[in-house]
Amino acid sequence: MEGSQNLKRILVTGASGQLGLSLQELASEYPGMEFVFKNSTELNITDKDKVNKIFSTGGFHYCINCAAYTKVDEAEKSSEMAFKVNAEGVKNLALACKLKNVTFIHISTDYVFDGEKGSPYTVDDHPNPINVYGKSKWEGEKYIQEILDKYFIVRTSWLYHKIYGNNFYKTILKKAKKGEVLRITDEQIGCPTNAANLAKFIMELILTENHEYGINHFTDGQVMSWYGFAQNILKENDLNNTTIIVKDNNYRSFAKRPQNSILN
């Protein structure tokens, strides 16, 4: 009985995404923690009543928010939905955490910055997003800082998983295996981040009781362009000698993207 009282209960929202699934893989390694995983169907964070209901019965110590609207180009056309999830949904979670004294761990993005800085972005740099996705994520960050004292905002960049989700890594592999010519820009630079490594970092935040609350940056640390990232993916999968890859800086996405996405 005493052991169960010492369990840390952790709510994970957006549990069917690549980070949520990475946390599910890790869960068994933390016997002192009891996880409650909720996907967006089971818990829509934009529904304030449902958020409050699960917090009122959950007895949680932590909430890890992996739920987000991440379709960067579509956000330009669906700004209302992007802000509903990334700002108002985050506000709902923050208010519930405040009411129930739950520590909030929220995942944010390099896209809160404009990419104009000539060096890596630090946690002290002021955000200036240049697309709707980035603006909605920055709005969510502001809600957290206004509402809570006990929070970790974790900004990451170029998130991928080799098995889960739809991401650059899997897209490059799929196209290469089909024999397609890869046309990739080298104008944008950043740090690819494996979701499995980010999941481990989040668990370290929970384990380190004296960690200072506030904003953190986490990436895998290696700086490269999208072109360089694609080259690494091909090499890792022994496809570099059979795939044609060319630099193509003529491609322009619908949403503006920061040229410098390096997080320090």
Short mmCIF file of C-alpha atoms in Angstrom, two decimals:
data_model
loop_
_atom_site.label_atom_id
_atom_site.label_comp_id
_atom_site.label_asym_id
_atom_site.label_seq_id
_atom_site.Cartn_x
_atom_site.Cartn_y
_atom_site.Cartn_z
CA MET A 1 0.00 0.00 0.00
CA GLU A 2 2.81 2.36 0.90
CA GLY A 3 4.47 1.74 -2.47
CA SER A 4 1.34 2.69 -4.37
CA GLN A 5 1.13 5.95 -2.42
CA ASN A 6 4.63 6.87 -3.60
CA LEU A 7 3.79 6.27 -7.25
CA LYS A 8 4.00 9.30 -9.49
CA ARG A 9 0.94 9.43 -11.73
CA ILE A 10 1.61 10.92 -15.16
CA LEU A 11 -0.96 11.96 -17.75
CA VAL A 12 0.31 11.91 -21.34
CA THR A 13 -1.84 13.66 -23.93
CA GLY A 14 -1.43 13.15 -27.68
CA ALA A 15 -0.28 9.63 -26.89
CA SER A 16 -0.63 8.24 -30.43
CA GLY A 17 1.98 10.56 -31.96
CA GLN A 18 5.66 9.71 -32.37
CA LEU A 19 6.65 11.23 -29.02
CA GLY A 20 3.66 9.77 -27.16
CA LEU A 21 4.45 6.32 -28.54
CA SER A 22 8.12 6.77 -27.57
CA LEU A 23 7.01 7.49 -24.00
CA GLN A 24 4.81 4.39 -24.06
CA GLU A 25 7.86 2.33 -25.03
CA LEU A 26 9.76 3.74 -22.05
CA ALA A 27 7.00 3.36 -19.48
CA SER A 28 7.98 -0.12 -18.29
CA GLU A 29 11.46 1.15 -17.38
CA TYR A 30 9.97 3.38 -14.66
CA PRO A 31 8.26 1.13 -12.09
CA GLY A 32 7.82 4.08 -9.72
CA MET A 33 5.56 5.84 -12.21
CA GLU A 34 2.02 5.13 -13.30
CA PHE A 35 1.21 6.42 -16.77
CA VAL A 36 -2.19 7.30 -18.19
CA PHE A 37 -1.92 7.62 -21.97
CA LYS A 38 -4.68 9.46 -23.84
CA ASN A 39 -4.81 10.01 -27.60
CA SER A 40 -6.67 12.93 -29.16
CA THR A 41 -9.86 10.89 -29.55
CA GLU A 42 -9.86 9.87 -25.89
CA LEU A 43 -8.95 13.36 -24.69
CA ASN A 44 -9.47 16.34 -26.94
CA ILE A 45 -7.54 19.08 -25.16
CA THR A 46 -9.72 21.76 -26.77
CA ASP A 47 -12.69 20.42 -24.77
CA LYS A 48 -12.31 22.21 -21.44
CA ASP A 49 -14.96 20.11 -19.68
CA LYS A 50 -13.30 16.83 -20.64
CA VAL A 51 -9.90 18.15 -19.59
CA ASN A 52 -11.26 19.20 -16.20
CA LYS A 53 -13.04 15.88 -15.75
CA ILE A 54 -9.94 13.75 -16.26
CA PHE A 55 -7.88 15.99 -13.97
CA SER A 56 -10.54 15.88 -11.24
CA THR A 57 -10.44 12.07 -11.09
CA GLY A 58 -6.83 11.36 -12.09
CA GLY A 59 -4.74 12.34 -9.07
CA PHE A 60 -1.87 13.27 -11.40
CA HIS A 61 1.53 14.62 -10.40
CA TYR A 62 2.63 15.44 -13.95
CA CYS A 63 1.01 16.14 -17.30
CA ILE A 64 3.15 15.67 -20.42
CA ASN A 65 1.46 17.40 -23.34
CA CYS A 66 2.38 15.79 -26.65
CA ALA A 67 -0.88 16.91 -28.30
CA ALA A 68 -0.39 19.50 -31.03
CA TYR A 69 -1.51 20.67 -34.43
CA THR A 70 1.71 20.17 -36.40
CA LYS A 71 0.69 20.55 -40.07
CA VAL A 72 2.82 23.60 -40.76
CA ASP A 73 1.60 24.36 -44.30
CA GLU A 74 -2.05 23.58 -43.59
CA ALA A 75 -1.95 25.85 -40.53
CA GLU A 76 -1.63 28.83 -42.91
CA LYS A 77 -5.09 27.98 -44.27
CA SER A 78 -6.53 26.62 -41.00
CA SER A 79 -5.19 29.12 -38.50
CA GLU A 80 -8.30 28.82 -36.31
CA MET A 81 -7.67 25.10 -35.77
CA ALA A 82 -3.95 25.63 -35.13
CA PHE A 83 -4.65 28.21 -32.41
CA LYS A 84 -7.51 26.14 -30.99
CA VAL A 85 -5.18 23.20 -30.32
CA ASN A 86 -1.78 24.80 -29.81
CA ALA A 87 -2.95 27.79 -27.77
CA GLU A 88 -6.45 27.33 -26.33
CA GLY A 89 -5.99 23.59 -25.75
CA VAL A 90 -2.72 24.26 -23.95
CA LYS A 91 -4.47 26.94 -21.88
CA ASN A 92 -7.09 24.36 -20.82
CA LEU A 93 -4.36 21.99 -19.65
CA ALA A 94 -2.46 24.75 -17.85
CA LEU A 95 -5.55 25.88 -15.95
CA ALA A 96 -6.32 22.29 -14.94
CA CYS A 97 -2.71 21.80 -13.80
CA LYS A 98 -2.96 25.00 -11.74
CA LEU A 99 -6.19 23.88 -10.09
CA LYS A 100 -4.88 20.41 -9.20
CA ASN A 101 -1.25 21.38 -8.45
CA VAL A 102 0.10 19.29 -11.34
CA THR A 103 3.51 19.96 -12.90
CA PHE A 104 3.05 20.68 -16.62
CA ILE A 105 5.58 19.47 -19.22
CA HIS A 106 4.80 20.97 -22.60
CA ILE A 107 6.53 20.27 -25.93
CA SER A 108 7.19 23.31 -28.10
CA THR A 109 9.22 24.06 -31.20
CA ASP A 110 12.11 25.84 -32.87
CA TYR A 111 9.48 27.52 -35.07
CA VAL A 112 8.78 30.09 -32.34
CA PHE A 113 11.90 31.85 -33.71
CA ASP A 114 12.25 33.73 -37.00
CA GLY A 115 15.54 32.11 -38.04
CA GLU A 116 17.32 35.41 -38.60
CA LYS A 117 19.86 35.00 -35.80
CA GLY A 118 23.41 34.19 -36.88
CA SER A 119 24.02 31.76 -34.01
CA PRO A 120 22.06 29.08 -32.09
CA TYR A 121 18.96 30.20 -30.21
CA THR A 122 19.11 30.15 -26.42
CA VAL A 123 16.24 29.95 -23.94
CA ASP A 124 16.72 33.68 -23.30
CA ASP A 125 16.13 34.71 -26.92
CA HIS A 126 12.76 36.33 -27.51
CA PRO A 127 10.49 34.40 -29.91
CA ASN A 128 9.36 36.01 -33.16
CA PRO A 129 7.52 33.34 -35.18
CA ILE A 130 7.06 33.85 -38.92
CA ASN A 131 4.28 31.34 -39.64
CA VAL A 132 0.90 30.44 -38.15
CA TYR A 133 2.15 27.21 -36.62
CA GLY A 134 4.95 29.01 -34.80
CA LYS A 135 2.63 31.81 -33.68
CA SER A 136 0.12 29.32 -32.26
CA LYS A 137 2.85 27.44 -30.37
CA TRP A 138 4.25 30.70 -28.99
CA GLU A 139 0.75 31.68 -27.84
CA GLY A 140 0.53 28.37 -25.98
CA GLU A 141 3.88 29.03 -24.31
CA LYS A 142 2.68 32.44 -23.14
CA TYR A 143 -0.45 30.96 -21.58
CA ILE A 144 1.67 28.49 -19.61
CA GLN A 145 4.00 31.20 -18.31
CA GLU A 146 1.07 33.44 -17.33
CA ILE A 147 -0.86 30.69 -15.53
CA LEU A 148 1.73 28.39 -13.96
CA ASP A 149 4.82 28.40 -11.77
CA LYS A 150 5.45 24.63 -11.97
CA TYR A 151 6.13 23.97 -15.64
CA PHE A 152 8.74 22.81 -18.13
CA ILE A 153 8.46 24.07 -21.69
CA VAL A 154 10.68 21.87 -23.84
CA ARG A 155 11.46 23.27 -27.28
CA THR A 156 12.77 20.78 -29.79
CA SER A 157 13.47 20.71 -33.52
CA TRP A 158 13.12 18.48 -36.59
CA LEU A 159 11.50 15.68 -34.58
CA TYR A 160 11.45 12.22 -36.14
CA HIS A 161 11.12 8.55 -35.27
CA LYS A 162 12.34 5.68 -37.40
CA ILE A 163 9.12 3.69 -36.88
CA TYR A 164 6.34 5.99 -35.69
CA GLY A 165 4.60 8.95 -37.26
CA ASN A 166 4.89 10.81 -40.53
CA ASN A 167 8.22 12.58 -40.64
CA PHE A 168 11.16 13.54 -42.82
CA TYR A 169 13.16 10.43 -41.96
CA LYS A 170 10.44 8.03 -43.06
CA THR A 171 9.56 10.11 -46.13
CA ILE A 172 13.16 10.05 -47.39
CA LEU A 173 13.38 6.28 -46.87
CA LYS A 174 10.11 5.66 -48.66
CA LYS A 175 11.08 7.76 -51.68
CA ALA A 176 14.58 6.27 -51.85
CA LYS A 177 13.25 2.71 -51.80
CA LYS A 178 10.91 3.63 -54.66
CA GLY A 179 13.90 4.86 -56.67
CA GLU A 180 12.77 8.47 -56.74
CA VAL A 181 15.22 11.32 -57.25
CA LEU A 182 15.44 13.31 -54.02
CA ARG A 183 15.43 17.10 -54.35
CA ILE A 184 16.26 18.64 -50.99
CA THR A 185 17.05 22.17 -49.85
CA ASP A 186 20.26 23.03 -48.03
CA GLU A 187 19.13 26.57 -47.15
CA GLN A 188 17.63 25.67 -43.77
CA ILE A 189 19.79 24.39 -40.92
CA GLY A 190 18.83 22.82 -37.63
CA CYS A 191 19.28 19.82 -35.35
CA PRO A 192 17.32 16.63 -36.07
CA THR A 193 15.94 15.07 -32.88
CA ASN A 194 14.97 11.45 -32.39
CA ALA A 195 11.67 11.27 -30.48
CA ALA A 196 13.03 8.37 -28.42
CA ASN A 197 15.84 10.62 -27.11
CA LEU A 198 13.41 13.44 -26.36
CA ALA A 199 11.25 10.99 -24.40
CA LYS A 200 14.25 10.02 -22.27
CA PHE A 201 15.04 13.69 -21.62
CA ILE A 202 11.47 14.31 -20.46
CA MET A 203 11.69 11.41 -18.03
CA GLU A 204 14.97 12.81 -16.70
CA LEU A 205 13.18 16.10 -15.97
CA ILE A 206 10.70 14.18 -13.83
CA LEU A 207 13.39 12.15 -12.08
CA THR A 208 15.52 15.22 -11.28
CA GLU A 209 13.49 16.77 -8.50
CA ASN A 210 15.67 19.88 -8.15
CA HIS A 211 15.57 20.78 -11.85
CA GLU A 212 14.77 24.44 -12.36
CA TYR A 213 11.32 25.12 -13.79
CA GLY A 214 11.05 27.10 -17.02
CA ILE A 215 12.10 26.76 -20.65
CA ASN A 216 14.46 24.07 -21.92
CA HIS A 217 15.88 23.36 -25.37
CA PHE A 218 16.52 19.75 -26.34
CA THR A 219 17.89 18.35 -29.61
CA ASP A 220 20.31 15.60 -30.57
CA GLY A 221 22.88 18.36 -31.01
CA GLN A 222 24.22 17.73 -34.51
CA VAL A 223 23.76 20.71 -36.84
CA MET A 224 22.93 20.05 -40.50
CA SER A 225 20.75 21.15 -43.38
CA TRP A 226 17.76 19.16 -44.62
CA TYR A 227 20.04 18.05 -47.48
CA GLY A 228 22.65 16.84 -44.99
CA PHE A 229 20.01 15.08 -42.93
CA ALA A 230 18.77 13.26 -46.04
CA GLN A 231 22.35 12.19 -46.85
CA ASN A 232 22.75 10.78 -43.33
CA ILE A 233 19.46 8.87 -43.59
CA LEU A 234 20.52 7.29 -46.89
CA LYS A 235 23.95 6.36 -45.55
CA GLU A 236 22.51 4.85 -42.38
CA ASN A 237 20.23 2.63 -44.46
CA ASP A 238 22.83 1.72 -47.13
CA LEU A 239 20.92 3.59 -49.82
CA ASN A 240 23.47 6.32 -50.53
CA ASN A 241 25.01 4.51 -53.50
CA THR A 242 21.68 3.69 -55.15
CA THR A 243 19.80 6.97 -54.65
CA ILE A 244 20.18 10.20 -56.58
CA ILE A 245 20.02 13.21 -54.28
CA VAL A 246 20.39 16.78 -55.53
CA LYS A 247 20.33 20.18 -53.85
CA ASP A 248 17.18 22.04 -54.84
CA ASN A 249 16.66 25.45 -53.30
CA ASN A 250 13.90 26.43 -55.75
CA TYR A 251 11.22 24.60 -53.78
CA ARG A 252 9.15 26.94 -51.65
CA SER A 253 6.74 25.64 -49.06
CA PHE A 254 3.40 27.34 -48.45
CA ALA A 255 4.44 28.46 -44.98
CA LYS A 256 7.61 30.46 -44.36
CA ARG A 257 10.17 28.51 -42.40
CA PRO A 258 13.08 29.80 -40.29
CA GLN A 259 16.44 29.39 -42.05
CA ASN A 260 18.27 28.97 -38.76
CA SER A 261 16.52 26.45 -36.47
CA ILE A 262 19.51 25.65 -34.29
CA LEU A 263 18.56 25.43 -30.63
CA ASN A 264 21.33 25.82 -28.06
#
